Short mmCIF file of C-alpha atoms in Angstrom, two decimals:
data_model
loop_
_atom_site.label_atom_id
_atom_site.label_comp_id
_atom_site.label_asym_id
_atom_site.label_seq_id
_atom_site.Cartn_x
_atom_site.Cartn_y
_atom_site.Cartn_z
CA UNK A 13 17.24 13.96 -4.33
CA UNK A 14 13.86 15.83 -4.68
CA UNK A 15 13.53 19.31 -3.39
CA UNK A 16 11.71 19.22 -0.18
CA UNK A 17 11.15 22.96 0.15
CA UNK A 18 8.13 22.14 -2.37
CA UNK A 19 6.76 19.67 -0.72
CA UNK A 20 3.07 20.04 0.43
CA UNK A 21 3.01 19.86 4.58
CA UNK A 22 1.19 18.30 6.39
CA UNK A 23 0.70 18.90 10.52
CA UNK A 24 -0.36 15.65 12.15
CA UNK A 25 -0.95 16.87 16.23
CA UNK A 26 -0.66 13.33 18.44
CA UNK A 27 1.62 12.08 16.06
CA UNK A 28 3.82 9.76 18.33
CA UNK A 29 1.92 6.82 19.01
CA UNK A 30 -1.61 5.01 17.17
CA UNK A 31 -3.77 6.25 14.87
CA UNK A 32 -1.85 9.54 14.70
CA UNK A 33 1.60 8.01 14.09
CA UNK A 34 -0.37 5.56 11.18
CA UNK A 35 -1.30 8.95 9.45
CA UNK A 36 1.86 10.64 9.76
CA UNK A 37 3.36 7.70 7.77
CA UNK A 38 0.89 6.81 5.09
CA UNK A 39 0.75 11.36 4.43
CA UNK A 40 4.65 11.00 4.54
CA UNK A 41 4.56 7.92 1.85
CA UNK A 42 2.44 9.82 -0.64
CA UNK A 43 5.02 12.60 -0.43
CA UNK A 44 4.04 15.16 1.84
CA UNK A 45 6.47 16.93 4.47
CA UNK A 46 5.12 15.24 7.54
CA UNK A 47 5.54 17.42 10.70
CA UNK A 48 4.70 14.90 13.61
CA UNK A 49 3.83 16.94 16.69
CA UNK A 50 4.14 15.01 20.11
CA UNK A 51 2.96 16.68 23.76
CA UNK A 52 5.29 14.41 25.89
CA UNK A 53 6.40 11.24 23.99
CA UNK A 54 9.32 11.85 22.65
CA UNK A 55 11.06 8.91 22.08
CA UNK A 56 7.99 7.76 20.44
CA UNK A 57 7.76 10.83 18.42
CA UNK A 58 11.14 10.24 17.72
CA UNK A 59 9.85 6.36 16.02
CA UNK A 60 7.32 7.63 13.86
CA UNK A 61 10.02 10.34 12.07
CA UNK A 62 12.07 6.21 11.46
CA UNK A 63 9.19 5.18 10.14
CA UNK A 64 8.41 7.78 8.06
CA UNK A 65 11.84 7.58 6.45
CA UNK A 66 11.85 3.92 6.45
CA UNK A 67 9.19 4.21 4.15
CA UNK A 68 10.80 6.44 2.23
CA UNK A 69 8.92 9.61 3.19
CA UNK A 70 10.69 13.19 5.11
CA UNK A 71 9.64 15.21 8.07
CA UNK A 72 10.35 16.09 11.49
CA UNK A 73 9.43 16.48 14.87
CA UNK A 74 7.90 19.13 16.72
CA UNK A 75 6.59 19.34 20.69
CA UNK A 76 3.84 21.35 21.85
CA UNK A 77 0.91 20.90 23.94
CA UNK A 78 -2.34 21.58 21.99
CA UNK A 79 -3.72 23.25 25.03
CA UNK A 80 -1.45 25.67 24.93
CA UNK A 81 -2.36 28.88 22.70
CA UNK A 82 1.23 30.15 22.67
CA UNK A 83 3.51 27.40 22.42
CA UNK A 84 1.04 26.13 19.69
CA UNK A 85 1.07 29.98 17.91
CA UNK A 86 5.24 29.93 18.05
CA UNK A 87 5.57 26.18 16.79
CA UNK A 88 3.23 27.26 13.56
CA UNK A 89 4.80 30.77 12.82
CA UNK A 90 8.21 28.33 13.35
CA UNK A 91 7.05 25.50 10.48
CA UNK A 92 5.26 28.10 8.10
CA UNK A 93 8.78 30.01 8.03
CA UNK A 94 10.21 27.01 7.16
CA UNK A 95 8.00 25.67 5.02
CA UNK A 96 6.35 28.63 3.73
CA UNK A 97 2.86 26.96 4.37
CA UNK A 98 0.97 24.14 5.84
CA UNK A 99 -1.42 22.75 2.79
CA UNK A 100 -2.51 19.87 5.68
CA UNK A 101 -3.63 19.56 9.17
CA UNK A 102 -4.65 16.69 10.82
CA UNK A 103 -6.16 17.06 14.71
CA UNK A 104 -5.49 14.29 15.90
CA UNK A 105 -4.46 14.68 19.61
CA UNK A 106 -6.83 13.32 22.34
CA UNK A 107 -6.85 11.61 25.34
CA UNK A 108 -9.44 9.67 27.24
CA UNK A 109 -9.83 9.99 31.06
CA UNK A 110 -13.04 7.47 31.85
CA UNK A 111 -15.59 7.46 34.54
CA UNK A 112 -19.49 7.47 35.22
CA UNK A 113 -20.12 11.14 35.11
CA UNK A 114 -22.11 11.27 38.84
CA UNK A 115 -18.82 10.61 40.42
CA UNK A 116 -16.19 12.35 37.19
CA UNK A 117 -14.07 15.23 39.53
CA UNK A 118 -13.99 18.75 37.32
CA UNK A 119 -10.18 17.86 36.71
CA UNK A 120 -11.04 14.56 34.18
CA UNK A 121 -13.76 16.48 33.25
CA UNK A 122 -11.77 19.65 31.63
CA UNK A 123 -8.57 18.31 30.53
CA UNK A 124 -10.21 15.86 28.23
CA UNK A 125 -12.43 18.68 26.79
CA UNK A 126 -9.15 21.25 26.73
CA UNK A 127 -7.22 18.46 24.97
CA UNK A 128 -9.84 17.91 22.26
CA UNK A 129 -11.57 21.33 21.57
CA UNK A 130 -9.35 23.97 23.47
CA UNK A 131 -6.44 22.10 21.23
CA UNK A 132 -9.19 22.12 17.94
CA UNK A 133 -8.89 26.39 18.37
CA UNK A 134 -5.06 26.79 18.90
CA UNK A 135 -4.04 24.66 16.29
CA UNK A 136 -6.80 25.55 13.61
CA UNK A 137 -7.25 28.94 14.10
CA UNK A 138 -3.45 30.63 12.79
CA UNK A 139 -3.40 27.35 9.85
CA UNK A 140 -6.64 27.93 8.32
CA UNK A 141 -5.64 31.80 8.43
CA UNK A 142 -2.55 30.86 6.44
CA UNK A 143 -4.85 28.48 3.82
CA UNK A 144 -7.72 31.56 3.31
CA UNK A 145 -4.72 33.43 2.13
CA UNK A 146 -3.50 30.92 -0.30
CA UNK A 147 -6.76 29.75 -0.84
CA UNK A 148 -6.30 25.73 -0.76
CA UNK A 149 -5.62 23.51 2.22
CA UNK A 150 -7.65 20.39 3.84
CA UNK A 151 -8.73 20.12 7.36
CA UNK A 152 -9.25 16.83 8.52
CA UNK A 153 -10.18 16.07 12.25
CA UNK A 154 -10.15 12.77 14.38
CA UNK A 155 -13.68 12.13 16.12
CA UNK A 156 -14.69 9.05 17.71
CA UNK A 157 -17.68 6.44 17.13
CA UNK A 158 -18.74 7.27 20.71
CA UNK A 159 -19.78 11.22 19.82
CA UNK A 160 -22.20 9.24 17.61
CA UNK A 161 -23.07 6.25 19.79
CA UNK A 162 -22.25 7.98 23.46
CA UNK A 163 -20.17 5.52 25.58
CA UNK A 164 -20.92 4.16 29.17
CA UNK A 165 -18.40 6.37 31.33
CA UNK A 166 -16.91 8.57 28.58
CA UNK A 167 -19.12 11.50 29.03
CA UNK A 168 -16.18 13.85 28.78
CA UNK A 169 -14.81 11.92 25.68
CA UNK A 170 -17.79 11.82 24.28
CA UNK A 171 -18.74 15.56 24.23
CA UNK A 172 -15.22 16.33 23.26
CA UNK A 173 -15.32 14.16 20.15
CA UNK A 174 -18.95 15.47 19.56
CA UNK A 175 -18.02 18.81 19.50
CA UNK A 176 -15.24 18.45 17.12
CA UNK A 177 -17.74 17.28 14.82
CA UNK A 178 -20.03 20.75 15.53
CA UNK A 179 -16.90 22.98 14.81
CA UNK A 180 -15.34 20.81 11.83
CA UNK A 181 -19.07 21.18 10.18
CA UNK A 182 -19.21 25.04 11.04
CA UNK A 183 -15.80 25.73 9.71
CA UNK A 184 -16.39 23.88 6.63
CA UNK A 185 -19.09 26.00 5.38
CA UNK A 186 -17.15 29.18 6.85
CA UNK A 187 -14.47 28.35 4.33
CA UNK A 188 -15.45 26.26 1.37
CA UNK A 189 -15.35 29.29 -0.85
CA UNK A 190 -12.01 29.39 -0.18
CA UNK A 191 -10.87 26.48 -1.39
CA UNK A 192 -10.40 24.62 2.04
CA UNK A 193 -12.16 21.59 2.80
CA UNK A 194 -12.36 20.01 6.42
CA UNK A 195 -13.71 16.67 6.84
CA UNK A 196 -13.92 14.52 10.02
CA UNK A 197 -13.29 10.58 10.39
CA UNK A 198 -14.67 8.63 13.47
CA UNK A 199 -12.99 5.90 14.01
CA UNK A 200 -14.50 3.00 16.35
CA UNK A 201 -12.71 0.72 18.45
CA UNK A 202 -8.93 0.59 16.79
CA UNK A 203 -5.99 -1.82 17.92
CA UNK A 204 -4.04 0.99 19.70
CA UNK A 205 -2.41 2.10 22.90
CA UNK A 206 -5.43 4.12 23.86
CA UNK A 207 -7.94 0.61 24.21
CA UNK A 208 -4.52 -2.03 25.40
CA UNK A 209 -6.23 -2.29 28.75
CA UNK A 210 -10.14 -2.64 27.33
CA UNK A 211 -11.98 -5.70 27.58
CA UNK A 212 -11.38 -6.19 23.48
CA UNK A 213 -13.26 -9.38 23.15
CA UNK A 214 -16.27 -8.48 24.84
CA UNK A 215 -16.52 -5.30 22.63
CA UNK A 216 -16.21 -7.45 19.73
CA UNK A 217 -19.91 -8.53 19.98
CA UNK A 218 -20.59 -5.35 19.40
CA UNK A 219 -18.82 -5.13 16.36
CA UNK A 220 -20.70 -6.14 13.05
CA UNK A 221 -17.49 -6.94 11.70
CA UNK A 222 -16.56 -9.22 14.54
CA UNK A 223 -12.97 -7.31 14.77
CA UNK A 224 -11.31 -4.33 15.60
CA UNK A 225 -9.78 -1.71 13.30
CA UNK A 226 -6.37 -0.98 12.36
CA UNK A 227 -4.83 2.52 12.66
CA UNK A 228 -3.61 1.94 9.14
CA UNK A 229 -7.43 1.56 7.73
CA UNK A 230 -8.18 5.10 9.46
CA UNK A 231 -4.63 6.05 8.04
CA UNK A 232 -6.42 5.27 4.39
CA UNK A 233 -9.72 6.96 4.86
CA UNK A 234 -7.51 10.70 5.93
CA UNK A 235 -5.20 9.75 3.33
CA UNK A 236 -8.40 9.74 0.90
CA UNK A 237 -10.05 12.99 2.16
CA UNK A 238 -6.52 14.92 1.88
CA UNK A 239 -6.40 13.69 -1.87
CA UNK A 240 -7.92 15.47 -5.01
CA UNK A 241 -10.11 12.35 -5.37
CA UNK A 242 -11.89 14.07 -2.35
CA UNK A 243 -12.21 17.26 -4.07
CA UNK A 244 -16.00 17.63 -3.61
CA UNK A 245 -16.50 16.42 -0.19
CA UNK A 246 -16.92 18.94 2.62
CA UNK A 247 -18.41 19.22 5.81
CA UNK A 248 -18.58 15.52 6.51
CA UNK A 249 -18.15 12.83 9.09
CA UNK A 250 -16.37 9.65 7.61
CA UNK A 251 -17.10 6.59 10.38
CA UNK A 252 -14.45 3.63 10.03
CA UNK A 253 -16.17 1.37 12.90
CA UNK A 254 -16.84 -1.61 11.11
CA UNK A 255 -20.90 -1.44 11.43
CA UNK A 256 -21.04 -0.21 14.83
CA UNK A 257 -23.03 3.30 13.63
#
């Protein structure tokens, strides 16, 4: 049995379902302690830790709500105890509340924002204080093609996703000299829960490729920016869209 307490970790936020669940297991396969945070799902949490270990890799589960500053500060200061640090952390959690932006109420407005950037802060903030003091650790955030692009009704998702692109690129020259490096991928139109109800085929056109993505081929790129073969890339935005920007 290998000895798990020196395992690199990796935090993977919106790990229960999609793209985030497709991370937690490829990290988890390439050996790293996967801690797959959920807000609400947790019997779908609860199958992405089986899939982890079906593929051979460890971890565990762990709720919190991204919005929250506190729950988010005790569920860190919980793992790094644990685990002595987090060496990866992947914001992933996100939701998507969609309409024109003349008739969006203030509620759809703010909780996709909150979600996205007000969850960016709490969970970033105490884990890239922990990698400045050890001086190593990758950041890697979860964007979208349509803070590129912009998206017909998704002005809330849009902004969200844009801004986590402004503070990934601001953070990653705050703390390069450190040894951290925080990247962002932007995925495009990917075969998950989040698009079941979109019109898929009529997007397609759209799509040089003539296909949606996988959550396993965004899976790959993260995998690639948390790996040493990523050693000199900083600061960037990774798009895995199939042509669409």
């Amino acid at each position: 049995m290998p000895d798990r307490s020196k395992q690199n970790t990796a935090l993977v936020t919106g790990a229960s379902r999609g793209i985030g669940r497709a991370i937690a297991v490829r990290l988890a396969s390439e050996g790293y302690y996967v801690i797959a945070n959920y807000h609400s799902h947790r019997e779908e949490a609860e199958n992405s830790l089986k899939q982890i270990r079906k593929n051979g890799g460890s971890g565990e589960i762990c709720q919190f709500d991204v919005r929250d500053a506190e729950a988010v500060q005790k569920a860190i200061e919980k793992i790094t105890k644990t685990r002595s640090s987090i060496d990866i952390l992947i914001n992933n959690a996100g939701i998507t509340d969609d309409q024109i932006l003349v008739m969006m109420a203030a509620e759809k407005w703010n909780s996709v924002i909150d979600t996205t950037l007000r969850g960016f802060y709490n969970t970033t903030k105490p884990v890239v204080q922990g990698m400045m003091v050890k001086k190593a650790g990758v950041i890697v955030s979860i964007s979208s093609v349509a803070a590129i692009t912009g998206n017909k009704g998704q002005s809330n998702y849009a902004a969200a996703k844009a801004g986590l692109i402004g503070a990934s690129k601001s953070l990653a020259q705050e703390v390069a000299k450190r040894g951290i490096r925080v990247n962002v991928v932007a995925p495009g139109l990917i075969d998950t829960e989040m698009v079941a109800s979109a019109p898929v085929d009529a997007f397609k056109s759209m799509i040089p490729m003539g296909r949606i993505g996988q959550p396993e081929e965004v899976a790959s790129v993260v995998s690639f920016l948390c790996s040493e073969d990523a050693s000199y890339i900083t600061g960037q935005v990774i798009g895995v869209n199939g042509g669409m920007a």
